[in-house]
Amino acid sequence: MKPKSTAEERLIDPAPEAGPFRLEAFLPYRLSVTAKRISRAFARAYAERFGLTIPEWRVMAVLGTSGPLTAAAIVERTAMDKVKVSRAVAALEAKALVLRRPRPEDRRSALLELGPAGRRVFEEIVPLARALEAELTAVLGPGDRALLAALLGRLDAHLAGRGDPALDAGDPG
Amino acid sequence: MKPKSTAEERLIDPAPEAGPFRLEAFLPYRLSVTAKRISRAFARAYAERFGLTIPEWRVMAVLGTSGPLTAAAIVERTAMDKVKVSRAVAALEAKALVLRRPRPEDRRSALLELGPAGRRVFEEIVPLARALEAELTAVLGPGDRALLAALLGRLDAHLAGRGDPALDAGDPG
DNA sequence: GGGATATTGTTTCGTATGAAACCAAAGTCA
DNA sequence: TGACTTTGGTTTCATACGAAACAATATCCC
């Protein structure tokens, strides 16, 4: 750690030594740990009560609040890659939660939508997901929760802008 | 979505319907997406330039700023489960970056520390990691970065408190 | 029309993950 | 001392992941 740096030095050295490296203060690490913890809690809840994985839940989540979508549209809205979406949809079809409606005008893709059973499960999950979210983020008041969302939003926009390849997302949900 | 709720209803219903469910506004989802994006960027950088995975980097990170540690101590400090740590350490040993020093007084575990090569890699990675962190979080000023860290800190403490089982952490680093 | 190219999803294949089983070395205690 | 139990790490095994290859259309453009 250098003694205090002058304004000039700061211009030259944009990332001044901030003392010894501490993993627990490293933002990417912190973000990962927190996200994973929350992810787990949700994964467990969805699995236990509905037999769903997080990718499956994400697909249902978007289909629950939109008209029928193609797989590609789901990819866009869930930040998952197409392999994951493909598998999640296949699983949901097998459970009769999602229906596939072929499109004569383009037989490569089909429109996907919640079936009656899927709709019921969706209606049941949403309040649960909201409650769990509220419970897990209880330490933050509504204000800080919004603040966190805003910060993540800015960060995300930045990251999405930086032409990074695959845009998939881990697990939570 | 209910018509506006009265104060009384709010007391009764702690999680008032906030309109239709929107995945992209769901905090667990947002956290996961952002964490994963950052994770990827780091994973790629570490792999390309140092041939390291994130779990490996984490192990080196703690060993780089502490005396020799047992695997169990590393588990504590990296929020990774013992299987992951075991494998990361094995890989680092194979690369001669980490050395294992047996302990006669307890031959079940050994003390682990960076070897000379590991030390050199560590010294090289740290500035890079800091620079990448700075770049990725550039949209947030230092103030907001600290704010985000603080919010994650509170959230984490809360989550860690809630006796959730496994405490492993995803990937970033 | 009809070959070249692009788009949409699915499948393959190698790697990462983690729960549970396992092994070896301590520790307990009768 | 000699069962049991506990602790520290490793290995196994079944699953999740995603990059790359693939198959089936669709679209271009001559």
XYZ file of C-alpha atoms (C1' of nucleotides) in Angstrom:
406
model
C 0.000 0.000 0.000
C 1.472 3.290 -1.120
C 1.274 6.380 1.001
C -1.544 8.591 -0.200
C -1.404 9.191 -3.907
C -1.670 12.553 -5.530
C -4.249 13.425 -8.125
C -1.577 13.105 -10.773
C -0.632 9.639 -9.694
C -4.246 8.635 -9.814
C -4.480 9.681 -13.392
C -1.483 7.565 -14.203
C -2.393 4.595 -12.042
C -6.086 3.938 -12.358
C -6.034 0.936 -10.020
C -3.817 1.968 -7.153
C -2.673 -0.817 -4.844
C -5.236 -1.149 -2.142
C -3.181 -3.242 0.233
C -2.849 -7.005 0.218
C -5.351 -8.864 -1.886
C -8.343 -10.107 0.060
C -10.584 -12.616 -1.644
C -13.478 -11.884 0.667
C -13.437 -8.265 -0.438
C -13.234 -9.102 -4.114
C -16.492 -8.145 -5.739
C -16.691 -10.928 -8.337
C -16.170 -13.465 -5.587
C -18.741 -11.876 -3.335
C -21.272 -11.702 -6.097
C -20.736 -15.327 -6.938
C -21.074 -16.544 -3.395
C -24.246 -14.613 -2.738
C -25.834 -15.566 -6.030
C -25.036 -19.203 -5.476
C -26.464 -19.215 -1.981
C -29.719 -17.718 -3.148
C -29.770 -20.025 -6.098
C -29.554 -23.033 -3.876
C -32.395 -21.965 -1.709
C -34.623 -21.519 -4.732
C -33.492 -24.680 -6.434
C -34.365 -26.626 -3.344
C -37.756 -25.039 -2.973
C -38.707 -25.558 -6.604
C -37.477 -29.128 -6.620
C -39.153 -30.138 -3.391
C -42.501 -28.568 -3.974
C -42.874 -28.702 -7.728
C -40.252 -31.059 -9.065
C -38.836 -28.282 -11.213
C -35.284 -27.216 -11.916
C -34.369 -23.578 -12.154
C -34.097 -23.600 -15.943
C -37.545 -25.169 -16.079
C -38.943 -22.557 -13.729
C -37.465 -19.794 -15.840
C -39.128 -21.072 -18.938
C -42.447 -21.291 -17.147
C -41.941 -17.838 -15.720
C -41.713 -16.214 -19.123
C -44.448 -18.304 -20.662
C -46.675 -17.474 -17.729
C -46.652 -13.788 -18.514
C -46.554 -13.650 -22.255
C -48.251 -15.080 -25.241
C -46.873 -18.209 -26.881
C -43.166 -17.914 -27.648
C -40.645 -19.746 -29.773
C -37.613 -21.281 -28.127
C -35.482 -18.494 -29.526
C -37.675 -15.900 -27.860
C -37.317 -17.769 -24.590
C -33.560 -17.773 -24.974
C -33.611 -14.000 -25.270
C -35.772 -13.449 -22.246
C -34.165 -15.879 -19.860
C -30.481 -15.270 -20.507
C -30.047 -19.005 -20.924
C -28.335 -20.615 -23.874
C -30.345 -22.567 -26.372
C -29.198 -25.969 -25.178
C -30.488 -25.296 -21.718
C -33.765 -23.979 -23.019
C -34.152 -26.938 -25.330
C -33.710 -29.347 -22.479
C -35.929 -27.448 -20.096
C -38.715 -27.303 -22.653
C -38.390 -31.005 -23.368
C -38.696 -31.764 -19.661
C -41.695 -29.486 -19.275
C -43.409 -31.074 -22.240
C -42.822 -34.498 -20.747
C -44.563 -33.261 -17.607
C -47.381 -31.832 -19.707
C -46.781 -28.383 -18.267
C -45.881 -26.843 -21.583
C -47.509 -27.418 -24.952
C -45.918 -27.142 -28.357
C -47.976 -25.665 -31.117
C -46.419 -26.261 -34.530
C -46.261 -23.385 -36.938
C -47.053 -24.347 -40.514
C -45.403 -21.204 -41.813
C -42.056 -22.222 -40.309
C -41.685 -25.811 -39.380
C -38.287 -25.388 -37.791
C -39.720 -23.851 -34.674
C -42.958 -24.118 -32.753
C -44.809 -21.854 -30.392
C -44.655 -22.853 -26.773
C -47.202 -22.056 -24.118
C -48.315 -23.209 -20.706
C -50.946 -25.909 -20.720
C -53.718 -25.918 -18.113
C -51.595 -27.880 -15.666
C -48.667 -25.566 -16.326
C -50.850 -22.545 -15.732
C -51.956 -23.936 -12.381
C -48.389 -24.645 -11.305
C -47.344 -21.191 -12.437
C -50.065 -19.517 -10.396
C -48.939 -21.524 -7.423
C -45.240 -20.827 -7.790
C -45.325 -17.090 -8.266
C -46.486 -16.200 -4.747
C -44.067 -18.715 -3.351
C -41.166 -17.286 -5.301
C -42.057 -13.804 -4.196
C -42.304 -14.886 -0.591
C -38.975 -16.654 -0.693
C -37.365 -13.667 -2.329
C -38.796 -11.473 0.392
C -37.578 -13.788 3.087
C -34.077 -14.119 1.730
C -33.692 -10.404 1.167
C -35.403 -9.477 4.401
C -32.277 -7.826 5.804
C -32.445 -5.261 3.072
C -35.423 -3.011 3.393
C -37.513 -2.346 0.276
C -35.326 0.666 -0.388
C -32.062 -1.228 -0.338
C -33.576 -4.028 -2.320
C -34.462 -1.538 -5.022
C -31.015 -0.033 -4.755
C -29.401 -3.413 -5.233
C -31.608 -4.067 -8.229
C -30.634 -0.741 -9.721
C -26.921 -1.376 -9.232
C -27.214 -4.821 -10.769
C -29.136 -3.302 -13.606
C -26.402 -0.845 -14.406
C -23.743 -3.485 -14.084
C -25.632 -5.848 -16.346
C -26.209 -3.275 -19.015
C -22.507 -2.573 -19.011
C -21.573 -6.228 -19.195
C -24.103 -6.980 -21.888
C -22.704 -4.076 -23.854
C -19.146 -5.430 -23.694
C -19.438 -7.907 -26.536
C -18.863 -10.938 -24.327
C -19.717 -14.173 -26.117
C -22.227 -16.487 -24.506
C -24.712 -14.753 -22.282
C -26.013 -17.668 -20.351
C -26.792 -17.398 -16.698
C -26.051 -19.754 -13.897
C -28.792 -21.160 -11.856
C -30.739 -19.043 -9.463
C -33.972 -17.748 -10.435
C -53.374 -7.875 -9.814
C -55.706 -6.545 -7.123
C -57.055 -3.022 -7.228
C -55.086 -0.798 -4.883
C -54.850 -2.307 -1.441
C -55.623 -0.468 1.754
C -53.202 -0.113 4.608
C -55.107 -2.791 6.472
C -54.800 -5.216 3.638
C -51.120 -4.541 3.512
C -50.765 -5.513 7.138
C -52.552 -8.742 6.424
C -50.825 -9.427 3.160
C -47.105 -8.905 3.680
C -46.283 -9.572 0.033
C -48.930 -7.618 -1.823
C -49.312 -8.483 -5.468
C -47.036 -6.205 -7.363
C -48.574 -6.754 -10.742
C -47.790 -9.587 -13.105
C -44.647 -11.522 -12.394
C -41.657 -10.321 -14.350
C -38.627 -12.545 -14.399
C -36.327 -9.737 -15.413
C -37.268 -7.837 -12.268
C -36.846 -10.835 -10.011
C -33.821 -10.257 -7.820
C -32.565 -13.848 -7.580
C -32.624 -14.068 -11.347
C -30.877 -10.764 -11.779
C -28.207 -11.670 -9.300
C -27.599 -14.963 -11.012
C -27.295 -13.464 -14.461
C -24.894 -10.770 -13.395
C -22.765 -13.099 -11.318
C -22.540 -15.566 -14.139
C -21.545 -12.946 -16.666
C -18.750 -11.694 -14.483
C -17.732 -15.226 -13.673
C -17.322 -16.015 -17.315
C -15.134 -13.050 -17.985
C -12.817 -14.030 -15.158
C -12.814 -17.702 -15.998
C -11.767 -16.886 -19.517
C -9.018 -14.524 -18.412
C -7.576 -16.950 -15.873
C -7.738 -19.861 -18.252
C -6.205 -18.057 -21.193
C -3.397 -16.348 -19.387
C -2.610 -18.730 -16.560
C -4.287 -22.021 -17.304
C -6.193 -21.792 -14.059
C -9.802 -22.498 -13.223
C -11.687 -20.298 -10.823
C -11.553 -22.792 -7.983
C -7.808 -23.013 -8.495
C -7.460 -19.263 -8.484
C -9.443 -19.040 -5.279
C -7.183 -21.468 -3.543
C -4.156 -19.531 -4.681
C -5.778 -16.306 -3.617
C -6.118 -17.371 -0.018
C -2.753 -19.077 0.124
C -1.172 -15.971 -1.336
C -2.184 -13.836 1.596
C -1.928 -16.168 4.537
C 0.430 -18.598 6.088
C 0.186 -22.279 5.202
C -3.333 -23.622 5.570
C -4.969 -27.016 5.742
C -7.579 -27.928 3.180
C -10.272 -27.460 5.785
C -9.119 -23.905 6.414
C -9.260 -23.238 2.702
C -12.794 -24.579 2.571
C -13.798 -22.052 5.215
C -12.226 -19.114 3.485
C -13.289 -19.782 -0.060
C -16.912 -20.815 0.434
C -16.196 -23.868 -1.701
C -17.065 -27.396 -0.667
C -14.330 -29.814 0.216
C -14.566 -31.804 -2.987
C -13.896 -28.736 -5.051
C -11.023 -27.688 -2.862
C -9.554 -31.169 -2.947
C -9.585 -31.194 -6.711
C -8.271 -27.674 -7.070
C -5.397 -28.401 -4.718
C -4.556 -31.593 -6.567
C -4.443 -29.681 -9.846
C -2.281 -26.947 -8.357
C 0.113 -29.496 -6.919
C 0.386 -31.150 -10.293
C 1.357 -27.762 -11.726
C 3.851 -27.285 -8.901
C 2.138 -24.075 -7.877
C 1.173 -25.333 -4.452
C 3.250 -27.428 -2.077
C 2.008 -29.873 0.511
C 3.855 -29.990 3.785
C 2.895 -33.044 5.854
C 2.205 -32.586 9.524
C 3.641 -35.323 11.704
C 1.304 -34.430 14.544
C -1.758 -35.148 12.391
C -1.124 -37.188 9.339
C -4.641 -36.888 8.004
C -4.090 -33.378 6.790
C -1.174 -31.375 5.494
C -0.349 -27.716 5.318
C -0.604 -26.161 1.905
C 1.315 -23.164 0.664
C 2.345 -21.491 -2.534
C 5.631 -22.686 -3.967
C 7.990 -20.239 -5.670
C 6.283 -20.694 -9.018
C 2.906 -20.292 -7.364
C 4.037 -17.136 -5.656
C 5.148 -15.681 -8.969
C 1.837 -16.516 -10.624
C -0.023 -15.068 -7.694
C 1.877 -11.791 -7.894
C 1.078 -11.653 -11.554
C -2.612 -12.444 -11.243
C -3.544 -10.041 -8.508
C -3.071 -6.838 -10.507
C -4.785 -8.436 -13.438
C -7.757 -9.495 -11.347
C -8.023 -6.027 -9.891
C -7.843 -4.449 -13.300
C -10.502 -6.725 -14.713
C -12.722 -6.094 -11.728
C -12.264 -2.373 -12.262
C -13.041 -2.664 -15.926
C -16.138 -4.767 -15.473
C -17.512 -2.567 -12.736
C -16.476 0.640 -14.427
C -20.056 1.838 -14.790
C -20.346 1.988 -11.055
C -18.155 4.630 -9.559
C -16.036 3.708 -6.536
C -18.891 4.840 -4.341
C -21.482 2.604 -5.922
C -19.031 -0.245 -6.036
C -18.613 0.054 -2.289
C -22.352 0.342 -1.910
C -22.885 -2.847 -3.852
C -20.285 -4.606 -1.754
C -22.004 -3.446 1.394
C -25.405 -4.636 0.232
C -24.004 -8.010 -0.748
C -22.305 -8.186 2.601
C -25.524 -7.703 4.474
C -27.342 -10.149 2.280
C -24.628 -12.736 2.714
C -24.529 -12.417 6.438
C -28.264 -12.962 6.502
C -28.085 -15.978 4.228
C -25.165 -17.510 6.077
C -27.124 -17.061 9.270
C -30.139 -18.950 7.916
C -28.881 -22.481 8.562
C -28.786 -23.401 4.887
C -26.893 -26.627 4.300
C -24.020 -26.556 1.852
C -22.328 -23.208 1.533
C -20.489 -23.672 -1.675
C -20.167 -20.908 -4.183
C -20.536 -20.906 -7.900
C -17.702 -19.874 -10.059
C -16.649 -16.283 -10.322
C -13.695 -15.168 -8.500
C -35.781 -23.995 -60.241
C -31.889 -25.046 -57.525
C -27.330 -24.756 -55.278
C -25.220 -21.931 -51.598
C -26.088 -19.913 -47.140
C -28.532 -18.885 -42.892
C -31.575 -19.994 -39.111
C -33.793 -23.041 -35.482
C -33.484 -26.608 -32.467
C -31.524 -31.055 -31.020
C -27.807 -34.268 -30.114
C -23.089 -35.494 -28.927
C -19.249 -35.482 -26.185
C -16.003 -34.035 -22.860
C -15.809 -31.476 -18.481
C -17.505 -29.737 -13.950
C -20.220 -30.466 -10.011
C -21.556 -32.304 -5.501
C -23.868 -35.961 -2.520
C -22.661 -39.960 -0.678
C -19.489 -43.628 0.022
C -15.094 -44.402 1.369
C -10.338 -44.589 3.587
C -6.987 -43.438 6.907
C -5.761 -41.356 11.105
C -7.130 -39.413 15.537
C -9.806 -39.274 19.600
C -12.963 -41.467 23.327
C -13.922 -44.271 26.769
C -14.688 -48.529 29.297
C -5.778 -52.034 25.094
C -9.390 -52.430 21.894
C -13.919 -51.384 20.275
C -16.642 -47.239 18.745
C -16.893 -42.494 17.022
C -15.204 -38.416 14.807
C -12.489 -35.861 11.645
C -9.897 -34.680 7.261
C -9.620 -35.713 2.577
C -10.314 -38.476 -1.623
C -12.976 -41.238 -4.818
C -17.255 -42.699 -7.027
C -21.218 -42.030 -9.445
C -25.029 -39.775 -11.407
C -26.283 -35.323 -13.128
C -25.752 -30.591 -15.236
C -23.352 -27.898 -18.361
C -22.159 -25.868 -22.855
C -19.211 -25.813 -27.192
C -19.363 -27.837 -31.308
C -21.466 -30.861 -34.613
C -25.753 -32.006 -36.631
C -30.397 -32.161 -38.943
C -34.204 -29.965 -40.754
C -36.085 -26.192 -42.614
C -36.013 -21.400 -44.856
C -34.084 -17.804 -47.504
C -31.028 -15.882 -51.160
C -29.696 -15.058 -55.450
C -28.217 -16.519 -59.956
